[in-house]
PDB file of C-alpha atoms in Angstrom:
ATOM      1  CA  UNK A 364       2.747  -1.281   9.970  1.00 50.00           C
ATOM      2  CA  UNK A 365       0.240  -2.558   7.418  1.00 52.00           C
ATOM      3  CA  UNK A 366      -0.311  -0.039   4.661  1.00 50.00           C
ATOM      4  CA  UNK A 367      -3.589   1.667   5.142  1.00 50.00           C
ATOM      5  CA  UNK A 368      -4.585   0.046   8.440  1.00 48.00           C
ATOM      6  CA  UNK A 369      -3.237   2.556  10.931  1.00 47.00           C
ATOM      7  CA  UNK A 370      -4.137   5.448   8.693  1.00 44.00           C
ATOM      8  CA  UNK A 371      -7.790   4.184   8.511  1.00 45.00           C
ATOM      9  CA  UNK A 372      -7.920   3.789  12.200  1.00 43.00           C
ATOM     10  CA  UNK A 373      -6.889   7.371  12.739  1.00 40.00           C
ATOM     11  CA  UNK A 374      -9.399   8.580  10.250  1.00 41.00           C
ATOM     12  CA  UNK A 375     -12.171   6.559  11.853  1.00 46.00           C
ATOM     13  CA  UNK A 376     -11.278   8.112  15.263  1.00 40.00           C
ATOM     14  CA  UNK A 377     -11.226  11.566  13.758  1.00 42.00           C
ATOM     15  CA  UNK A 378     -14.513  11.072  11.935  1.00 41.00           C
ATOM     16  CA  UNK A 379     -16.333   9.372  14.824  1.00 47.00           C
ATOM     17  CA  UNK A 380     -15.362  11.656  17.651  1.00 43.00           C
ATOM     18  CA  UNK A 381     -18.486  13.261  19.261  1.00 44.00           C
ATOM     19  CA  UNK A 382     -19.627  16.628  17.819  1.00 43.00           C
ATOM     20  CA  UNK A 383     -19.135  19.225  20.535  1.00 43.00           C
ATOM     21  CA  UNK A 384     -21.175  22.407  20.197  1.00 44.00           C
ATOM     22  CA  UNK A 385     -19.661  25.667  21.433  1.00 41.00           C
ATOM     23  CA  UNK A 386     -22.158  25.903  24.240  1.00 41.00           C
ATOM     24  CA  UNK A 387     -21.271  22.397  25.330  1.00 40.00           C
ATOM     25  CA  UNK A 388     -17.652  23.266  25.383  1.00 39.00           C
ATOM     26  CA  UNK A 389     -18.333  26.208  27.668  1.00 36.00           C
ATOM     27  CA  UNK A 390     -20.443  24.054  29.923  1.00 34.00           C
ATOM     28  CA  UNK A 391     -18.436  20.803  29.840  1.00 39.00           C
ATOM     29  CA  UNK A 392     -14.780  21.337  28.927  1.00 40.00           C
ATOM     30  CA  UNK A 393     -14.124  17.695  29.937  1.00 33.00           C
ATOM     31  CA  UNK A 394     -16.072  16.456  26.858  1.00 39.00           C
ATOM     32  CA  UNK A 395     -13.650  18.301  24.619  1.00 38.00           C
ATOM     33  CA  UNK A 396     -10.584  17.123  26.540  1.00 36.00           C
ATOM     34  CA  UNK A 397     -11.860  13.512  26.286  1.00 39.00           C
ATOM     35  CA  UNK A 398     -12.303  13.864  22.565  1.00 46.00           C
ATOM     36  CA  UNK A 399      -8.877  15.345  22.105  1.00 48.00           C
ATOM     37  CA  UNK A 400      -7.315  12.774  24.355  1.00 49.00           C
ATOM     38  CA  UNK A 401      -8.785   9.968  22.360  1.00 45.00           C
ATOM     39  CA  UNK A 402      -7.487  11.462  19.098  1.00 44.00           C
ATOM     40  CA  UNK A 403      -3.984  11.998  20.520  1.00 48.00           C
ATOM     41  CA  UNK A 404      -3.839   8.451  21.925  1.00 47.00           C
ATOM     42  CA  UNK A 405      -4.698   7.055  18.452  1.00 43.00           C
ATOM     43  CA  UNK A 406      -2.020   9.254  16.872  1.00 44.00           C
ATOM     44  CA  UNK A 407       0.530   8.082  19.445  1.00 45.00           C
ATOM     45  CA  UNK A 408      -0.453   4.504  18.750  1.00 44.00           C
ATOM     46  CA  UNK A 409       0.035   4.980  15.038  1.00 47.00           C
ATOM     47  CA  UNK A 410       3.496   6.497  15.534  1.00 42.00           C
ATOM     48  CA  UNK A 411       4.464   3.673  17.759  1.00 43.00           C
ATOM     49  CA  UNK A 412       3.321   1.126  15.220  1.00 54.00           C
ATOM     50  CA  UNK A 413       5.458   2.630  12.379  1.00 68.00           C
ATOM     51  CA  UNK A 414       7.906   0.335  10.879  1.00 82.00           C
ATOM     52  CA  UNK A 415      11.650   0.628  11.673  1.00 92.00           C
ATOM     53  CA  UNK A 416      13.891   1.777   8.735  1.00 96.00           C
ATOM     54  CA  UNK A 417      13.640  -0.773   5.945  1.00 97.00           C
ATOM     55  CA  UNK A 418      16.569  -2.658   4.520  1.00 98.00           C
ATOM     56  CA  UNK A 419      18.356  -1.331   1.481  1.00 96.00           C
ATOM     57  CA  UNK A 420      17.526  -4.285  -0.697  1.00 98.00           C
ATOM     58  CA  UNK A 421      14.430  -6.509  -1.156  1.00 98.00           C
ATOM     59  CA  UNK A 422      16.372  -9.757  -0.411  1.00 98.00           C
ATOM     60  CA  UNK A 423      17.749  -8.280   2.804  1.00 98.00           C
ATOM     61  CA  UNK A 424      14.359  -7.050   3.867  1.00 98.00           C
ATOM     62  CA  UNK A 425      12.767 -10.501   3.372  1.00 98.00           C
ATOM     63  CA  UNK A 426      15.695 -11.979   5.410  1.00 98.00           C
ATOM     64  CA  UNK A 427      14.865  -9.566   8.195  1.00 98.00           C
ATOM     65  CA  UNK A 428      11.308 -10.674   8.123  1.00 98.00           C
ATOM     66  CA  UNK A 429      12.260 -14.331   8.162  1.00 97.00           C
ATOM     67  CA  UNK A 430      14.553 -13.720  11.175  1.00 98.00           C
ATOM     68  CA  UNK A 431      11.869 -11.790  13.116  1.00 97.00           C
ATOM     69  CA  UNK A 432      13.853  -8.582  12.954  1.00 97.00           C
ATOM     70  CA  UNK A 433      10.981  -7.079  11.034  1.00 96.00           C
ATOM     71  CA  UNK A 434       7.309  -7.884  11.087  1.00 95.00           C
ATOM     72  CA  UNK A 435       5.688  -9.876   8.255  1.00 97.00           C
ATOM     73  CA  UNK A 436       3.006  -7.451   7.185  1.00 96.00           C
ATOM     74  CA  UNK A 437       1.693  -9.614   4.285  1.00 97.00           C
ATOM     75  CA  UNK A 438      -1.651  -8.222   3.311  1.00 95.00           C
ATOM     76  CA  UNK A 439      -3.630  -8.697   0.111  1.00 91.00           C
ATOM     77  CA  UNK A 440      -6.150  -5.930   0.780  1.00 85.00           C
ATOM     78  CA  UNK A 441      -8.976  -8.203  -0.445  1.00 92.00           C
ATOM     79  CA  UNK A 442      -8.200  -7.065  -4.020  1.00 97.00           C
ATOM     80  CA  UNK A 443      -9.438 -10.284  -5.600  1.00 98.00           C
ATOM     81  CA  UNK A 444     -12.984 -11.315  -6.230  1.00 97.00           C
ATOM     82  CA  UNK A 445     -12.497 -14.730  -4.623  1.00 96.00           C
ATOM     83  CA  UNK A 446     -10.370 -15.831  -1.761  1.00 94.00           C
ATOM     84  CA  UNK A 447      -6.996 -16.830  -3.106  1.00 94.00           C
ATOM     85  CA  UNK A 448      -6.333 -20.562  -3.100  1.00 93.00           C
ATOM     86  CA  UNK A 449      -2.752 -20.446  -4.428  1.00 96.00           C
ATOM     87  CA  UNK A 450       0.360 -18.528  -3.462  1.00 97.00           C
ATOM     88  CA  UNK A 451       0.607 -16.874  -6.844  1.00 96.00           C
ATOM     89  CA  UNK A 452      -2.886 -15.428  -6.322  1.00 97.00           C
ATOM     90  CA  UNK A 453      -1.946 -14.304  -2.785  1.00 98.00           C
ATOM     91  CA  UNK A 454       1.203 -12.641  -3.978  1.00 98.00           C
ATOM     92  CA  UNK A 455      -0.636 -10.901  -6.825  1.00 98.00           C
ATOM     93  CA  UNK A 456      -3.328  -9.680  -4.388  1.00 98.00           C
ATOM     94  CA  UNK A 457      -0.617  -8.354  -2.101  1.00 98.00           C
ATOM     95  CA  UNK A 458       1.190  -6.532  -4.950  1.00 98.00           C
ATOM     96  CA  UNK A 459      -2.095  -5.113  -6.284  1.00 98.00           C
ATOM     97  CA  UNK A 460      -2.897  -3.783  -2.813  1.00 98.00           C
ATOM     98  CA  UNK A 461       0.450  -1.822  -2.962  1.00 98.00           C
ATOM     99  CA  UNK A 462      -0.470  -0.434  -6.393  1.00 98.00           C
ATOM    100  CA  UNK A 463      -3.680   0.834  -4.828  1.00 97.00           C
ATOM    101  CA  UNK A 464      -1.679   2.375  -1.920  1.00 97.00           C
ATOM    102  CA  UNK A 465       0.563   4.147  -4.404  1.00 98.00           C
ATOM    103  CA  UNK A 466      -2.149   5.450  -6.640  1.00 98.00           C
ATOM    104  CA  UNK A 467      -5.014   6.095  -4.199  1.00 97.00           C
ATOM    105  CA  UNK A 468      -3.022   7.038  -1.046  1.00 97.00           C
ATOM    106  CA  UNK A 469       0.136   8.644  -2.453  1.00 97.00           C
ATOM    107  CA  UNK A 470       2.042   5.913  -0.664  1.00 97.00           C
ATOM    108  CA  UNK A 471       5.505   6.675  -2.176  1.00 98.00           C
ATOM    109  CA  UNK A 472       5.299  10.368  -1.075  1.00 97.00           C
ATOM    110  CA  UNK A 473       3.495   9.772   2.246  1.00 97.00           C
ATOM    111  CA  UNK A 474       4.829   6.524   3.786  1.00 97.00           C
ATOM    112  CA  UNK A 475       7.575   5.158   1.551  1.00 98.00           C
ATOM    113  CA  UNK A 476       9.431   3.253   4.338  1.00 98.00           C
ATOM    114  CA  UNK A 477       6.260   1.357   5.349  1.00 97.00           C
ATOM    115  CA  UNK A 478       5.547   0.684   1.703  1.00 98.00           C
ATOM    116  CA  UNK A 479       9.007  -0.936   1.452  1.00 98.00           C
ATOM    117  CA  UNK A 480       8.444  -3.241   4.359  1.00 98.00           C
ATOM    118  CA  UNK A 481       4.932  -4.190   3.180  1.00 98.00           C
ATOM    119  CA  UNK A 482       6.137  -4.770  -0.375  1.00 98.00           C
ATOM    120  CA  UNK A 483       8.869  -7.080   0.767  1.00 98.00           C
ATOM    121  CA  UNK A 484       6.257  -9.058   2.773  1.00 98.00           C
ATOM    122  CA  UNK A 485       4.587  -9.809  -0.556  1.00 98.00           C
ATOM    123  CA  UNK A 486       7.625 -11.913  -1.546  1.00 98.00           C
ATOM    124  CA  UNK A 487       7.473 -14.154   1.575  1.00 98.00           C
ATOM    125  CA  UNK A 488       4.954 -16.476  -0.127  1.00 97.00           C
ATOM    126  CA  UNK A 489       5.321 -18.553  -3.218  1.00 95.00           C
ATOM    127  CA  UNK A 490       8.449 -18.818  -5.350  1.00 96.00           C
ATOM    128  CA  UNK A 491      10.649 -16.141  -3.894  1.00 97.00           C
ATOM    129  CA  UNK A 492      13.207 -15.952  -6.703  1.00 97.00           C
ATOM    130  CA  UNK A 493      10.469 -15.081  -9.145  1.00 98.00           C
ATOM    131  CA  UNK A 494       9.142 -12.412  -6.766  1.00 98.00           C
ATOM    132  CA  UNK A 495      12.640 -10.975  -6.308  1.00 98.00           C
ATOM    133  CA  UNK A 496      13.141 -10.717 -10.021  1.00 98.00           C
ATOM    134  CA  UNK A 497       9.834  -9.154 -10.691  1.00 98.00           C
ATOM    135  CA  UNK A 498       9.695  -6.730  -7.729  1.00 98.00           C
ATOM    136  CA  UNK A 499      13.359  -5.982  -6.956  1.00 98.00           C
ATOM    137  CA  UNK A 500      13.567  -2.962  -9.266  1.00 98.00           C
ATOM    138  CA  UNK A 501      10.459  -1.473  -7.710  1.00 98.00           C
ATOM    139  CA  UNK A 502      11.954  -1.937  -4.162  1.00 98.00           C
ATOM    140  CA  UNK A 503      15.165  -0.284  -5.298  1.00 98.00           C
ATOM    141  CA  UNK A 504      13.256   2.694  -6.464  1.00 98.00           C
ATOM    142  CA  UNK A 505      11.450   3.038  -3.267  1.00 98.00           C
ATOM    143  CA  UNK A 506      14.739   2.739  -1.380  1.00 98.00           C
ATOM    144  CA  UNK A 507      16.163   5.529  -3.445  1.00 98.00           C
ATOM    145  CA  UNK A 508      13.140   7.733  -2.577  1.00 98.00           C
ATOM    146  CA  UNK A 509      13.597   6.919   1.047  1.00 97.00           C
ATOM    147  CA  UNK A 510      17.304   7.911   0.784  1.00 97.00           C
ATOM    148  CA  UNK A 511      16.385  11.202  -0.716  1.00 97.00           C
ATOM    149  CA  UNK A 512      17.907  10.313  -4.081  1.00 97.00           C
ATOM    150  CA  UNK A 513      14.703  10.505  -6.059  1.00 97.00           C
ATOM    151  CA  UNK A 514      11.480  12.487  -5.945  1.00 98.00           C
ATOM    152  CA  UNK A 515       8.526  10.465  -4.708  1.00 97.00           C
ATOM    153  CA  UNK A 516       5.959  11.983  -7.092  1.00 97.00           C
ATOM    154  CA  UNK A 517       8.099  11.219 -10.142  1.00 97.00           C
ATOM    155  CA  UNK A 518       9.056   7.682  -8.996  1.00 98.00           C
ATOM    156  CA  UNK A 519       5.677   6.569  -7.834  1.00 98.00           C
ATOM    157  CA  UNK A 520       4.126   5.725 -11.278  1.00 98.00           C
ATOM    158  CA  UNK A 521       7.220   3.787 -12.288  1.00 98.00           C
ATOM    159  CA  UNK A 522       6.986   1.647  -9.182  1.00 98.00           C
ATOM    160  CA  UNK A 523       3.319   1.006  -9.730  1.00 98.00           C
ATOM    161  CA  UNK A 524       3.915   0.052 -13.373  1.00 98.00           C
ATOM    162  CA  UNK A 525       6.575  -2.487 -12.364  1.00 98.00           C
ATOM    163  CA  UNK A 526       4.266  -4.070  -9.791  1.00 98.00           C
ATOM    164  CA  UNK A 527       1.487  -4.226 -12.392  1.00 98.00           C
ATOM    165  CA  UNK A 528       3.710  -6.269 -14.634  1.00 98.00           C
ATOM    166  CA  UNK A 529       4.312  -8.646 -11.735  1.00 98.00           C
ATOM    167  CA  UNK A 530       0.604  -8.847 -10.989  1.00 98.00           C
ATOM    168  CA  UNK A 531      -0.191  -9.678 -14.661  1.00 98.00           C
ATOM    169  CA  UNK A 532       2.162 -12.596 -14.573  1.00 97.00           C
ATOM    170  CA  UNK A 533       0.114 -14.148 -11.771  1.00 98.00           C
ATOM    171  CA  UNK A 534      -3.591 -13.351 -12.297  1.00 98.00           C
ATOM    172  CA  UNK A 535      -5.923 -11.969 -14.904  1.00 97.00           C
ATOM    173  CA  UNK A 536      -7.944  -8.784 -14.682  1.00 96.00           C
ATOM    174  CA  UNK A 537     -11.218 -10.904 -14.358  1.00 97.00           C
ATOM    175  CA  UNK A 538      -9.818 -12.240 -11.002  1.00 98.00           C
ATOM    176  CA  UNK A 539      -9.481  -8.739  -9.460  1.00 98.00           C
ATOM    177  CA  UNK A 540     -12.237  -6.631  -8.058  1.00 97.00           C
ATOM    178  CA  UNK A 541     -13.309  -3.737 -10.334  1.00 96.00           C
ATOM    179  CA  UNK A 542     -11.562  -1.110  -8.146  1.00 95.00           C
ATOM    180  CA  UNK A 543      -8.211  -2.749  -8.858  1.00 97.00           C
ATOM    181  CA  UNK A 544      -8.878  -4.661 -12.132  1.00 97.00           C
ATOM    182  CA  UNK A 545      -8.739  -1.434 -14.268  1.00 96.00           C
ATOM    183  CA  UNK A 546      -5.087  -0.944 -13.367  1.00 97.00           C
ATOM    184  CA  UNK A 547      -4.046  -4.109 -15.229  1.00 97.00           C
ATOM    185  CA  UNK A 548      -2.872  -3.334 -18.704  1.00 96.00           C
ATOM    186  CA  UNK A 549      -2.036   0.267 -17.942  1.00 97.00           C
ATOM    187  CA  UNK A 550       1.437   1.642 -18.302  1.00 97.00           C
ATOM    188  CA  UNK A 551       3.101  -1.071 -20.471  1.00 96.00           C
ATOM    189  CA  UNK A 552       6.101   1.294 -20.767  1.00 97.00           C
ATOM    190  CA  UNK A 553       7.409   1.760 -17.215  1.00 97.00           C
ATOM    191  CA  UNK A 554       9.472   4.829 -18.088  1.00 96.00           C
ATOM    192  CA  UNK A 555       6.477   6.590 -19.718  1.00 97.00           C
ATOM    193  CA  UNK A 556       4.008   5.825 -17.030  1.00 98.00           C
ATOM    194  CA  UNK A 557       2.372   8.730 -15.230  1.00 98.00           C
ATOM    195  CA  UNK A 558      -0.078   8.999 -12.387  1.00 97.00           C
ATOM    196  CA  UNK A 559      -2.666  10.463 -14.760  1.00 97.00           C
ATOM    197  CA  UNK A 560      -2.486   7.293 -16.928  1.00 97.00           C
ATOM    198  CA  UNK A 561      -2.901   5.177 -13.761  1.00 97.00           C
ATOM    199  CA  UNK A 562      -5.872   7.258 -12.525  1.00 95.00           C
ATOM    200  CA  UNK A 563      -7.588   7.439 -15.960  1.00 93.00           C
ATOM    201  CA  UNK A 564     -11.105   6.098 -16.205  1.00 82.00           C
ATOM    202  CA  UNK A 565     -11.115   2.482 -17.346  1.00 70.00           C
ATOM    203  CA  UNK A 566     -11.965   2.085 -21.040  1.00 61.00           C
ATOM    204  CA  UNK A 567     -13.603  -0.889 -22.732  1.00 47.00           C
ATOM    205  CA  UNK A 568     -10.883  -3.314 -23.750  1.00 44.00           C
ATOM    206  CA  UNK A 569     -10.195  -6.992 -23.844  1.00 42.00           C
ATOM    207  CA  UNK A 570      -9.508  -8.358 -20.427  1.00 45.00           C
ATOM    208  CA  UNK A 571      -6.415 -10.347 -19.649  1.00 44.00           C
TER     209      UNK A 571
END
């Protein structure tokens, strides 16, 4: 499934369900049952839309997408100020969206398998060999978390740092929306990257 889409749907349903006062529950239990039924249906739909187990490697996962074995969830999250006109911009937007999912939504800890599938989709556009070279290590780290070999919280900032280096090869910070632009330039040392550094308030610095 697309990172963020099903989760936002469930949140919308949860937040928009009608307020039911205690007196109303006593008088009209059907209202409560309808609200609960709607929420449960949305939850069931979200579970049904979850991606099947991802491939062990990025190259294999992209091959699965090409063959139709897995869905192509390419999604740039509207991370750029202007609509992308070139594949390198589209790929950068897609990768930047995954950085946002990792930092803002705890994606590595909460939905690592879906994150693998969606990250692989980013490499279905543009020059694939370059994407494989830039993103392969990040995918491998996600696969190790999925296999229980690494801790998600420890691995997450490293994955984000690798993706940021890939983004910086394709666009400048000026091209990204402010909510995402501040990530670029952070964590130049992948092994020293922490979630605190990624979440730190942006400081005044020269833009890329």
